[in-house]
Coordinates of C-alpha atoms and ligand atoms in Angstrom, one line a residue:
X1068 CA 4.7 -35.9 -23.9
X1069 CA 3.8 -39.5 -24.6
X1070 CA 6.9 -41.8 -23.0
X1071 CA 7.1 -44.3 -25.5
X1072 CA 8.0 -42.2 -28.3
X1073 CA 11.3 -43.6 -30.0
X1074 CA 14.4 -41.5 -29.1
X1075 CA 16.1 -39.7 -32.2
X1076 CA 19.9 -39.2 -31.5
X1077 CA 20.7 -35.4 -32.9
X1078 CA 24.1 -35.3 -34.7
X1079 CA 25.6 -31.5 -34.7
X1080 CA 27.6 -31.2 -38.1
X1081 CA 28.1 -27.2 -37.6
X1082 CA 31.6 -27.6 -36.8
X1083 CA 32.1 -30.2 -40.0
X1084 CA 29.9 -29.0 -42.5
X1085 CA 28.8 -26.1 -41.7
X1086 CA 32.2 -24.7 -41.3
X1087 CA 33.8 -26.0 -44.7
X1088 CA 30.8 -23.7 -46.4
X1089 CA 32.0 -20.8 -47.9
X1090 CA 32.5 -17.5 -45.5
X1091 CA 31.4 -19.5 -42.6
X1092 CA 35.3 -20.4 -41.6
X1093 CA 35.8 -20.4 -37.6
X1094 CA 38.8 -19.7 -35.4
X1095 CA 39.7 -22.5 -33.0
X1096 CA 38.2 -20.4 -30.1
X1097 CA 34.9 -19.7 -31.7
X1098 CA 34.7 -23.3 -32.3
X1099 CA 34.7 -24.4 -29.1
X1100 CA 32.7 -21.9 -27.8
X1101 CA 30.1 -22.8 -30.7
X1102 CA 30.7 -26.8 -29.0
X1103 CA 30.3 -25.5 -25.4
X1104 CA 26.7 -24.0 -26.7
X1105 CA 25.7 -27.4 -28.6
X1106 CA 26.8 -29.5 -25.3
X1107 CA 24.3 -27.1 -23.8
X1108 CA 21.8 -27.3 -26.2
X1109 CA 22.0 -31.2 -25.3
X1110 CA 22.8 -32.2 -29.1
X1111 CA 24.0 -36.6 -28.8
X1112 CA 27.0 -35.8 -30.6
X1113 CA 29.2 -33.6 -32.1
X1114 CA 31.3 -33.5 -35.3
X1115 CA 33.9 -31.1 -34.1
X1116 CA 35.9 -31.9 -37.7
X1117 CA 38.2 -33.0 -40.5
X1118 CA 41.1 -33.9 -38.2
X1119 CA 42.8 -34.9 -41.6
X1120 CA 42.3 -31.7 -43.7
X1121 CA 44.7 -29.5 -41.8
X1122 CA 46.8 -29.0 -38.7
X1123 CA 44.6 -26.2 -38.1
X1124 CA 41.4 -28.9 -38.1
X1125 CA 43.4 -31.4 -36.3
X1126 CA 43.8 -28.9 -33.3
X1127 CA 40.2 -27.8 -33.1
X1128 CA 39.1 -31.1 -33.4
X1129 CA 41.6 -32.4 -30.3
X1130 CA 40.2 -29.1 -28.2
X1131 CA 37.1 -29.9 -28.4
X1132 CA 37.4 -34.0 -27.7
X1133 CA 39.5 -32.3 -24.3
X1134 CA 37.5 -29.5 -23.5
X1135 CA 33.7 -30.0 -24.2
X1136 CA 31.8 -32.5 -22.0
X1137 CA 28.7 -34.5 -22.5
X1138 CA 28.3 -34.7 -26.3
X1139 CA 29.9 -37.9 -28.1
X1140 CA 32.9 -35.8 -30.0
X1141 CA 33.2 -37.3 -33.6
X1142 CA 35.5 -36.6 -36.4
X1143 CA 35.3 -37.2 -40.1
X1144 CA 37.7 -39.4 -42.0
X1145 CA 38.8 -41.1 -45.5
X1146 CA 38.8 -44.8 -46.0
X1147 CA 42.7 -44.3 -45.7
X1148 CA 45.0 -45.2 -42.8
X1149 CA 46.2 -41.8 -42.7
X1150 CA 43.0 -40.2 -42.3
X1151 CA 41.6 -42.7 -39.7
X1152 CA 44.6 -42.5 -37.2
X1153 CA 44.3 -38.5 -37.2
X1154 CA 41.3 -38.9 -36.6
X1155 CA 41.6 -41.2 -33.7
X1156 CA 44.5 -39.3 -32.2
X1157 CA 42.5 -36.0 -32.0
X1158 CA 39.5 -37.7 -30.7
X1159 CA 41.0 -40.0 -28.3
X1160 CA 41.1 -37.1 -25.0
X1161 CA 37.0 -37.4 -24.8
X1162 CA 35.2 -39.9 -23.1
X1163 CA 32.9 -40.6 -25.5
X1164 CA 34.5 -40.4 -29.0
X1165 CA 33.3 -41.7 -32.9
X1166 CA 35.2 -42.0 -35.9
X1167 CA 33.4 -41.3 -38.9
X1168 CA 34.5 -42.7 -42.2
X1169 CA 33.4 -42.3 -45.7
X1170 CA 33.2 -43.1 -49.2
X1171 CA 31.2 -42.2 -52.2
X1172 CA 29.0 -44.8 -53.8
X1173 CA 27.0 -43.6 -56.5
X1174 CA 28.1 -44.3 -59.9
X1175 CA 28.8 -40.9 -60.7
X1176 CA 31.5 -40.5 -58.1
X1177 CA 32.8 -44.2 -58.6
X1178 CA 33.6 -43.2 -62.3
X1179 CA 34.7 -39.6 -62.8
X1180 CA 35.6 -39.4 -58.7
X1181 CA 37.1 -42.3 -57.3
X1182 CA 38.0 -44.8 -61.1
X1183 CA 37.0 -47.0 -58.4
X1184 CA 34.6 -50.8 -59.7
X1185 CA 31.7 -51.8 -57.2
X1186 CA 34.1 -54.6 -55.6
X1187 CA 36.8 -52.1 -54.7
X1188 CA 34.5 -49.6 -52.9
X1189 CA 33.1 -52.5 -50.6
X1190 CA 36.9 -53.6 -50.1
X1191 CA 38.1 -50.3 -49.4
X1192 CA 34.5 -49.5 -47.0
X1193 CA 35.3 -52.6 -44.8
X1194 CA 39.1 -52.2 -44.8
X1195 CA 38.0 -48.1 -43.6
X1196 CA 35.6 -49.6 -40.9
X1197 CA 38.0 -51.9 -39.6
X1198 CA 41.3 -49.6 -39.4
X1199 CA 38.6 -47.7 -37.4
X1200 CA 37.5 -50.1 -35.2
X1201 CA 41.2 -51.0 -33.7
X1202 CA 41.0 -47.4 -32.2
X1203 CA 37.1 -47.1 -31.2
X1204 CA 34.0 -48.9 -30.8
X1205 CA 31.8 -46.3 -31.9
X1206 CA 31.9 -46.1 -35.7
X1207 CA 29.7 -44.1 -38.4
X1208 CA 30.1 -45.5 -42.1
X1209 CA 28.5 -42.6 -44.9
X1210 CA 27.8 -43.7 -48.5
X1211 CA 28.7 -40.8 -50.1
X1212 CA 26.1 -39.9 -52.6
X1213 CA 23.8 -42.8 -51.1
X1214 CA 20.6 -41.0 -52.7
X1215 CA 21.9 -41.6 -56.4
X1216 CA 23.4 -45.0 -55.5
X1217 CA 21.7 -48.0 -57.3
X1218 CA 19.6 -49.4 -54.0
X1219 CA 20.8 -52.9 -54.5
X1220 CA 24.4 -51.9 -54.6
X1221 CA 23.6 -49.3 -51.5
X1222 CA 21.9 -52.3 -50.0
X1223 CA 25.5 -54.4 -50.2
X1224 CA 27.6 -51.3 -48.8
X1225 CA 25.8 -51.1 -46.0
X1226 CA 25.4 -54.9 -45.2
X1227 CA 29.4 -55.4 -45.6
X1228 CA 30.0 -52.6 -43.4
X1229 CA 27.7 -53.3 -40.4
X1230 CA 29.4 -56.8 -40.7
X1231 CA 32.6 -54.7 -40.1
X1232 CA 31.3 -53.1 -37.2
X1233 CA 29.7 -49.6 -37.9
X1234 CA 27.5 -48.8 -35.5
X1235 CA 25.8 -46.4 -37.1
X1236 CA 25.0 -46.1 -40.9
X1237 CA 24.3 -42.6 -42.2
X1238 CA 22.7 -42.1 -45.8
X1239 CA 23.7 -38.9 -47.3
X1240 CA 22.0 -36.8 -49.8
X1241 CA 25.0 -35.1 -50.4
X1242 CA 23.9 -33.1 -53.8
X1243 CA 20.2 -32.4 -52.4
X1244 CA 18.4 -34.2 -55.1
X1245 CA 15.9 -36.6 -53.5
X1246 CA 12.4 -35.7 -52.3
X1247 CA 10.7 -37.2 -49.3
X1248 CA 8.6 -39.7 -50.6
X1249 CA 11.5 -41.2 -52.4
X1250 CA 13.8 -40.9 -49.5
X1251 CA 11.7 -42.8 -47.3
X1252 CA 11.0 -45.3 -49.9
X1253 CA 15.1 -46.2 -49.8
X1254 CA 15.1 -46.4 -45.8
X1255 CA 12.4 -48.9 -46.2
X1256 CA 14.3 -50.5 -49.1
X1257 CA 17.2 -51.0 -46.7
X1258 CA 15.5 -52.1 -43.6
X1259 CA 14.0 -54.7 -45.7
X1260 CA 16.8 -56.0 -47.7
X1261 CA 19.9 -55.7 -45.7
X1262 CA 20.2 -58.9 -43.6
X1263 CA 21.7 -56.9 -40.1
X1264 CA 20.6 -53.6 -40.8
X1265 CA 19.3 -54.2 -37.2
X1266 CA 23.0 -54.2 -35.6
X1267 CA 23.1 -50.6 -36.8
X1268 CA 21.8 -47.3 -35.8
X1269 CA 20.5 -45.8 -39.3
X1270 CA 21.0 -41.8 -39.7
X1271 CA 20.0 -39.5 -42.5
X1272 CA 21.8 -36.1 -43.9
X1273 CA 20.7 -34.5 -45.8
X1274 CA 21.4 -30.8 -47.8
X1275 CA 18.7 -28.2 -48.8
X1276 CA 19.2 -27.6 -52.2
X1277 CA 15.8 -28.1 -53.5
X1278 CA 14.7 -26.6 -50.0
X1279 CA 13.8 -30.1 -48.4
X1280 CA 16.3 -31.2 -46.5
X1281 CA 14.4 -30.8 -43.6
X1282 CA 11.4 -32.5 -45.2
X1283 CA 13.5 -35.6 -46.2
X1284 CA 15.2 -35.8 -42.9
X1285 CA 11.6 -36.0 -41.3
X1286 CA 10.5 -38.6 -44.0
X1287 CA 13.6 -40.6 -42.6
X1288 CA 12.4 -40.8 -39.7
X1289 CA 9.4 -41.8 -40.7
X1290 CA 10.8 -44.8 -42.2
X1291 CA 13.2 -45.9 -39.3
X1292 CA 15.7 -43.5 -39.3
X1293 CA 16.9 -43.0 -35.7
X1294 CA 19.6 -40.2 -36.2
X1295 CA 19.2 -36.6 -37.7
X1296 CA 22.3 -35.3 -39.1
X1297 CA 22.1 -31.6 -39.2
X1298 CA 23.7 -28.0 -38.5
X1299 CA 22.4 -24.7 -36.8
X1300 CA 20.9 -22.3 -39.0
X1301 CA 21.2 -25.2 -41.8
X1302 CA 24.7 -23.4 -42.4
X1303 CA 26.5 -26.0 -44.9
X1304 CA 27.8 -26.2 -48.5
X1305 CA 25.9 -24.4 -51.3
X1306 CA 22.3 -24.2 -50.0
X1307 CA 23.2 -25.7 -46.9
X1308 CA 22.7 -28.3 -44.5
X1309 CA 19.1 -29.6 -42.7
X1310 CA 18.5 -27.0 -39.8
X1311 CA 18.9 -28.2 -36.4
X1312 CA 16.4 -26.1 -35.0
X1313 CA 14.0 -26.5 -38.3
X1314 CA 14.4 -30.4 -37.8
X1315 CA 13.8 -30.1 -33.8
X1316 CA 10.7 -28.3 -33.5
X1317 CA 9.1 -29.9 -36.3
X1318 CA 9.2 -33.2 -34.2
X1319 CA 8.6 -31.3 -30.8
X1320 CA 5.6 -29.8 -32.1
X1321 CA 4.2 -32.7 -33.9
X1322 CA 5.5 -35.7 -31.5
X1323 CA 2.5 -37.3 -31.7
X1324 CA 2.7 -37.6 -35.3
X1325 CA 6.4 -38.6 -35.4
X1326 CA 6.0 -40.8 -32.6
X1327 CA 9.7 -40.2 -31.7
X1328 CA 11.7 -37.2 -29.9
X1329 CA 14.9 -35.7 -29.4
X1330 CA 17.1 -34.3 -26.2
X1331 CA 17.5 -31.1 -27.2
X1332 CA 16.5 -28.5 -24.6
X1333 CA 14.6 -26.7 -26.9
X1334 CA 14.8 -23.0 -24.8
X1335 CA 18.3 -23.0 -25.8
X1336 CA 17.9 -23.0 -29.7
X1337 CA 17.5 -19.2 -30.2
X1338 CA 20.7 -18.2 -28.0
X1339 CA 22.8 -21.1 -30.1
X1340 CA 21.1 -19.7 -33.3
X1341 CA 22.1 -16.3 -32.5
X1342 CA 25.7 -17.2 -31.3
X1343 CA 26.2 -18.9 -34.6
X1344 CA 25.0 -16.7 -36.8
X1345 CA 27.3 -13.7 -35.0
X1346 CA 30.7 -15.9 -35.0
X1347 CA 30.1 -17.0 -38.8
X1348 CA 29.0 -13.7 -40.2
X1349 CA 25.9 -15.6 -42.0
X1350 CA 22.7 -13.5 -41.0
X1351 CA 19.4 -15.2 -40.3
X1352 CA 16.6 -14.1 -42.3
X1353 CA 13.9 -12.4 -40.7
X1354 CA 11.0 -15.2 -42.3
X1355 CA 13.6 -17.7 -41.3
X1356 CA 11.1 -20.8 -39.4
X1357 CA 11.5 -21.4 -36.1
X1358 CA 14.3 -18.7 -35.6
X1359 CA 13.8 -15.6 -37.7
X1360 CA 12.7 -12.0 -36.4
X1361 CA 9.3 -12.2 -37.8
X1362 CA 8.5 -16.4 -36.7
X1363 CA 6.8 -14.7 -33.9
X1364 CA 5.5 -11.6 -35.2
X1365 CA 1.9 -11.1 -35.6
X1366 CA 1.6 -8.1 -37.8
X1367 CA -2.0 -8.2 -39.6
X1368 CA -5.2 -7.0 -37.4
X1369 CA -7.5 -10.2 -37.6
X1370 CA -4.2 -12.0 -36.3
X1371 CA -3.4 -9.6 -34.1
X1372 CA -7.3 -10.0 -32.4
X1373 CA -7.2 -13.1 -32.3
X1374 CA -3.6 -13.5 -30.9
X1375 CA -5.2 -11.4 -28.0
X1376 CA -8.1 -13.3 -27.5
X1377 CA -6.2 -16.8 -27.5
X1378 CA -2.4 -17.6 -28.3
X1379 CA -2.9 -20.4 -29.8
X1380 CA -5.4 -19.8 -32.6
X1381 CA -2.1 -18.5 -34.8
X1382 CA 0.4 -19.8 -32.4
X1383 CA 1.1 -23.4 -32.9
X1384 CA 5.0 -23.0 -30.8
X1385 CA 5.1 -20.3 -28.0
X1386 CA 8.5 -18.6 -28.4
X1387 CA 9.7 -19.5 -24.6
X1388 CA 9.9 -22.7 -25.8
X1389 CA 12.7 -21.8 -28.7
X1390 CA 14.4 -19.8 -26.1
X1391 CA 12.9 -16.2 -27.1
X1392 CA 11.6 -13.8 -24.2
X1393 CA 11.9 -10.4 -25.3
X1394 CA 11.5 -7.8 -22.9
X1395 CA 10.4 -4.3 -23.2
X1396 CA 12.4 -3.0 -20.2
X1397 CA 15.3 -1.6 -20.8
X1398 CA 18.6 -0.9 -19.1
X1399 CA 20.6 2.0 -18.2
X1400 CA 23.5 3.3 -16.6
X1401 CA 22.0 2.9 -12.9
X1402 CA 21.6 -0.5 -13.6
X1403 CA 23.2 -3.2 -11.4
X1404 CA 25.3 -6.4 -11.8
X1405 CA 22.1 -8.4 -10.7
X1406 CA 19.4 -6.3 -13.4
X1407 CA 22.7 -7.3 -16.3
X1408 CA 22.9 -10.6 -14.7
X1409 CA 19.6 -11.5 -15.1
X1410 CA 18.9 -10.2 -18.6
X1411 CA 21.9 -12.1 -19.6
X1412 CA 20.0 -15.1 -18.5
X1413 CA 16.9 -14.3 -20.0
X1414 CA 18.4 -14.5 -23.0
X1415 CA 19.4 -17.5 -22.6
X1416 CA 23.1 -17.2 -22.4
X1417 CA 25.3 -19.0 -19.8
X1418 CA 28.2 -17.2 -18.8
X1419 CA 31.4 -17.8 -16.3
X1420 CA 32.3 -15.2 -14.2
X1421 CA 34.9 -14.3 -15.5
X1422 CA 33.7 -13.4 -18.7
X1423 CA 30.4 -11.9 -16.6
X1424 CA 32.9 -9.5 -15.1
X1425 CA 34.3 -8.2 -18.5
X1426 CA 30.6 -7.9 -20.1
X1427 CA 29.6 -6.4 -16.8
X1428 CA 32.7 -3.5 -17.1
X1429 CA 32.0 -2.8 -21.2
X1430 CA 28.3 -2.5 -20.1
X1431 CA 29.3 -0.1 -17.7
X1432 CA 31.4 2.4 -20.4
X1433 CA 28.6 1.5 -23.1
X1434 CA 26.2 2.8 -21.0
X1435 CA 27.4 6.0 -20.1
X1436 CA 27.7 6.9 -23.8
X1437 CA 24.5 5.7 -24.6
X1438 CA 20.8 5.7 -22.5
X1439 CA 19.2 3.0 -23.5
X1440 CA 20.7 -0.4 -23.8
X1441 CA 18.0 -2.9 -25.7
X1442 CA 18.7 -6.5 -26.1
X1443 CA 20.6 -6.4 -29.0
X1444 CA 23.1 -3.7 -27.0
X1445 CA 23.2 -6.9 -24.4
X1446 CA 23.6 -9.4 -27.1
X1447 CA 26.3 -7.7 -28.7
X1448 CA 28.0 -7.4 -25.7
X1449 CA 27.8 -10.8 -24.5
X1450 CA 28.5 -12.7 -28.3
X1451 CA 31.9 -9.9 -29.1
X1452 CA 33.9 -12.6 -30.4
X1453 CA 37.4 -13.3 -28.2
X1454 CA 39.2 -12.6 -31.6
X1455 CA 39.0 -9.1 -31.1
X1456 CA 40.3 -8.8 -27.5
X1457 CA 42.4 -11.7 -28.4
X1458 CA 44.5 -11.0 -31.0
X1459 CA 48.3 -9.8 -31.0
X1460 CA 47.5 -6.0 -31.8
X1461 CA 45.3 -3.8 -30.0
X1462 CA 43.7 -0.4 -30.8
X1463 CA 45.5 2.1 -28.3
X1464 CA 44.7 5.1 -30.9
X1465 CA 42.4 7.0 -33.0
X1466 CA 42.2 9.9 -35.1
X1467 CA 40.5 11.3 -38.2
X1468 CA 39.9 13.9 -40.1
X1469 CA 37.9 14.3 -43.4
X1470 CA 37.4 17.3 -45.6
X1471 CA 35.4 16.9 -49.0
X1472 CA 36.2 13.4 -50.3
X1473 CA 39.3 13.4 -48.7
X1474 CA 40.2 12.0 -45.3
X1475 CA 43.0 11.3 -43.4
X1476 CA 43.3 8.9 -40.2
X1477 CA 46.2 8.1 -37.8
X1478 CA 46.3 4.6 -35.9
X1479 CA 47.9 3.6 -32.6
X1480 CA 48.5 0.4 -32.3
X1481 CA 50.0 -2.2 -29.3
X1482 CA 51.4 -5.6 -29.7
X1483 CA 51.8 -8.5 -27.2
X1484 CA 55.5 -8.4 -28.0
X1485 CA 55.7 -5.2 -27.0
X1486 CA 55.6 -2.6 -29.2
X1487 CA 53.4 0.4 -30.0
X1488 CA 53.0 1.8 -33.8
X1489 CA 51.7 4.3 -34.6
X1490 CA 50.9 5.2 -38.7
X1491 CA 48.7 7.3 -40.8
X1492 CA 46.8 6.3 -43.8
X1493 CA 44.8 8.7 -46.5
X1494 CA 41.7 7.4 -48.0
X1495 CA 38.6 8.4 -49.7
X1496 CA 36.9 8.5 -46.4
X1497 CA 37.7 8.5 -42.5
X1498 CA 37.3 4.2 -42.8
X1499 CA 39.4 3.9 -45.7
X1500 CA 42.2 6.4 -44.1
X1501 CA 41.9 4.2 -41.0
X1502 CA 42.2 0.8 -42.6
X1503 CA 45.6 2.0 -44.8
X1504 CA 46.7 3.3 -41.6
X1505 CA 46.6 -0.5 -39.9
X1506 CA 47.5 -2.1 -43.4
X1507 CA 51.1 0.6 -42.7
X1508 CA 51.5 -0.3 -39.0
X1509 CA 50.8 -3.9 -39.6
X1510 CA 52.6 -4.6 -42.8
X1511 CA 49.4 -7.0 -43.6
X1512 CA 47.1 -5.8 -47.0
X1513 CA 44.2 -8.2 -46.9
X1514 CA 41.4 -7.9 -50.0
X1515 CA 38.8 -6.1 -49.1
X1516 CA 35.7 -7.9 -50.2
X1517 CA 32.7 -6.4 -48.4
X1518 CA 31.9 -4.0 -46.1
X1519 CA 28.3 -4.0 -44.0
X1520 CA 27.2 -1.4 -41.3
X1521 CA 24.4 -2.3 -39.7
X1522 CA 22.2 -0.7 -36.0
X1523 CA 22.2 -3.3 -33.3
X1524 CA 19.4 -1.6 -31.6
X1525 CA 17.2 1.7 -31.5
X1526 CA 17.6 5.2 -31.0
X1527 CA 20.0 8.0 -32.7
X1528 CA 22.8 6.6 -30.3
X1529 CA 22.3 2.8 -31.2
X1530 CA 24.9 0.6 -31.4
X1531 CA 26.7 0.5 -35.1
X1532 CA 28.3 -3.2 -35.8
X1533 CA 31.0 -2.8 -38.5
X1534 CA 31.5 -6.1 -40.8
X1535 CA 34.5 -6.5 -42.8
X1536 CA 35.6 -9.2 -45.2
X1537 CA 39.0 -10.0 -46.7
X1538 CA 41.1 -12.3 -48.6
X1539 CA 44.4 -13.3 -47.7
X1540 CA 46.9 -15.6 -49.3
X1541 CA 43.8 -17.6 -50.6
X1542 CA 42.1 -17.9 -47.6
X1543 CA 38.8 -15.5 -46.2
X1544 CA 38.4 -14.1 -42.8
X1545 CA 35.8 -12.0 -41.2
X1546 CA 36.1 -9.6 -38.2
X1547 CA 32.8 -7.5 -36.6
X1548 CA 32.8 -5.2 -33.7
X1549 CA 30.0 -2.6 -32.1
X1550 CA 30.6 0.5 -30.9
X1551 CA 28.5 4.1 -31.2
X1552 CA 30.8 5.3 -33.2
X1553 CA 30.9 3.9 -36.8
X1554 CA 34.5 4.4 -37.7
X1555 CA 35.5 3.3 -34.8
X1556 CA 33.5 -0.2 -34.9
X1557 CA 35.2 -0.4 -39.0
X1558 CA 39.1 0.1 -37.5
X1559 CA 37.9 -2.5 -34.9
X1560 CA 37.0 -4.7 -37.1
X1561 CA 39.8 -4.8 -39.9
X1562 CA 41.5 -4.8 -36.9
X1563 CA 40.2 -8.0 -36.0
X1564 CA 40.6 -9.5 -39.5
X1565 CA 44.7 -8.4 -39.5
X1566 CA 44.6 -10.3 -35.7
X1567 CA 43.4 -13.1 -37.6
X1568 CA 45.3 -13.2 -40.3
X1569 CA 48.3 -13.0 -38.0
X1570 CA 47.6 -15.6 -36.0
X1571 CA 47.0 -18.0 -38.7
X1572 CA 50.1 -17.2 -39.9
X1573 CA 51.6 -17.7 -36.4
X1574 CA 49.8 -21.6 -36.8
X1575 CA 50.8 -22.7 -40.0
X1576 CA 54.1 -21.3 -39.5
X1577 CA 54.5 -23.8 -35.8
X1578 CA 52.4 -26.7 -37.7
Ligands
ZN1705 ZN1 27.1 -32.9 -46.1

């Protein structure tokens, strides 16, 4: 690696962005165990939230400023009091903290948005930035829109504000409409025309819908950008955001080209991908760059021959360096804590004792019901989300029986409080008899939305992970769990979902 290359901060907005998209909704427990991984990762900061949108928000964004170390922790705000001292309040347990505050420019949000003339959204900007800087040094100022913003105007935002004292100045192209040789053309526009652009740390964000998030974020950089705004998996509203890993590798493998870098260990991408994509539900496609099944797979002959000969005439990243070492071996029942240990690590997952000693004891009963365990039985194992063993109710119980289109299933359930339940349901089929039988013991009757099955692994006894997606009083939730036995994982995880909704309930009803 050359050592003067230009260092490119990398700005997680998984837990922001990501999480406000559609169906990608997070618990407060999967959200800081999605910020423990980006610490990992080595990400510079983390948006951890809208402290402001909820008490929910609020809380996840004050456990993670307390509980996750290295990362700066930053949370998103209005240009309103309000917004800026909930932000600062939940931020103000971590060491390194940043307020982020924004408002739209463009003159499509200033009219039918904000009713909001040119004068008032620099006034309001600089009265944001300031109320911000009375509780933090570290500020981020977003132009909302910047990429359909007149440049001149743009060009006085962004002057008033670093004379307010941002620190760093992110442009947004918040609707995905620019393309990269435009996009660079505005950073160079600003670098040339705002008087102390140099006071500020520019950073780009940009979303994919046009697919070139990724490609404008690079041309950013190109043109003086020095932070990458982005989220894992490019999770984020509509099309999504620019992909961390996407973003990453790109520079990695091209650093001479770029002439800048990033901190991110790169070996941990694919464990952080695969963590993500198992607590949000959103799966990653198998062509998917950098990350996908297939980025590594070398299918057709001539590849294949040539592959043998020498990696790198169709290999231009080796997939150790994204964190992928697939092994062929296999584990059974005879093997040890050390042979678990150590594939857990080759995967690339860091895990306390603790929750090594619980993997370690589900291995065990896993494996004595089924041969073979591949990596995905590992995986599975390792990412089964706390919501299902954390919840109030547990599954104590169950029994079906199903004829010809007619199946009935009886539930027993346990609660923290104390009490057992047990209920029976009738349905079309042993699943549906199971999850009326909850719905009765639980008094909760979520939407059913979707249902997926899907085989973690290989063989006639592989793993089966049940998904299950509801609507509740307005609000989604998403439960998964793996067992061998199909109907099993399904009661598990509307299980899961009615945990969910209960403890939500339990929340807003203390907030
Ligand atoms: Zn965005």
């Amino acid at each position: 690696m050359t050592s003067n290359a230009d260092q490119v901060m990398i700005f997680d907005t998984t837990l922001r962005d990501g999480e406000q998209s559609p169906g990608c909704s997070m618990t407060q427990p999967e959200k800081l165990r999605v910020a423990k991984a980006l610490a990992e990762l080595g990400v510079d900061v983390i948006e951890a939230g809208f402290p402001a949108a909820s008490p929910g928000d609020w809380e996840a964004v004050n456990a993670v400023a307390r509980e996750v170390h290295g990362p700066i922790i930053c949370g998103l705000a209005r240009c309103n009091r309000g917004d800026i001292e909930k932000a600062a309040k939940a931020l103000r347990d971590a060491p390194r903290h940043r307020i982020h505050v924004f408002l739209a420019t463009s003159a499509i949000h200033r009219e039918y948005k904000l009713n909001m003339a040119k004068d008032e959204i620099i006034r309001s900007a600089v009265e944001g930035v300031k109320i911000a800087r009375d509780f933090c040094e570290d500020i981020e100022f977003s132009p909302e829109d910047a990429s359909r913003t007149e440049l001149e105007f743009l060009a006085q935002v962004v002057e008033a504000v670093i004379d307010a004292g941002a620190t760093t100045v992110n442009i947004p192209d918040t609707v995905g409409y620019t393309v990269p040789h435009e996009f660079a053309e505005l950073f160079r526009y600003l670098r040339k025309n705002v008087r102390n652009i140099d006071r500020a740390r520019l950073s780009v964000h940009c979303h994919d819908d046009l697919g070139m998030a990724v490609a404008n974020s690079l041309m950013a950089v190109v043109a003086g950008a020095r932070q990458i705004e982005c989220t894992i998996n490019g999770i984020g509203e509509r099309a999504g955001n620019c992909s961390l890993e996407e973003v990453v590798m790109a520079m990695r493998t091209r650093e001479a080209f770029f002439n800048a870098r990033t901190g991110i260990n790169s070996q941990r991408l694919y464990p952080v991908s695969r963590l993500v994509s198992s607590i949000t539900g959103m799966p990653i496609p198998r062509n998917k760059a950098v990350v996908g099944e297939n980025a590594f797979a070398h299918e057709s002959g001539i590849h294949q021959h040539g592959m043998l000969k020498h990696a790198s005439t169709y290999e231009i990243m080796r997939p150790q360096d994204v964190g992928l070492s697939r092994s062929s071996l296999v584990l059974g029942k005879h093997s040890g804590r050390h042979a678990l240990r150590e594939r857990i690590r080759e995967l690339g997952f860091a895990i306390d004792d603790t929750e090594f000693a619980r993997v370690f004891e589900e291995f065990k009963i896993l494996a004595d019901k089924k041969k073979e365990l591949f990596d995905g039985d590992i995986e599975a194992l390792v990412l089964r989300s706390e919501g299902s063993n954390g919840g109030p109710w547990t599954l104590a119980g169950l029994e079906t029986q199903s004829g010809a289109g007619s199946a009935r299933a009886t539930v027993r359930l346990t609660h923290t409080d104390g009490r057992t339940v047990e209920r029976n349901g009738e349905g079309d089929g042993p699943v549906d008899a199971a999850f009326k039988a909850i719905e009765e013991a639980t008094g909760l009757r979520p939407v059913l939305r979707k249902f997926e099955l899907r085989s973690l692994s290989e063989g006639e006894d592989a793993q089966g992970e049940a998904i299950v997606y509801v609507d509740h009083n307005e609000r989604s939730y998403r439960g998964s769990s793996a067992t061998t036995d199909i109907v099993e994982s399904a009661t598990r995880a509307f299980l899961e979902v009615v945990n969910r909704i209960e403890s939500s309930q339990k929340a807003q009803a203390a907030a």
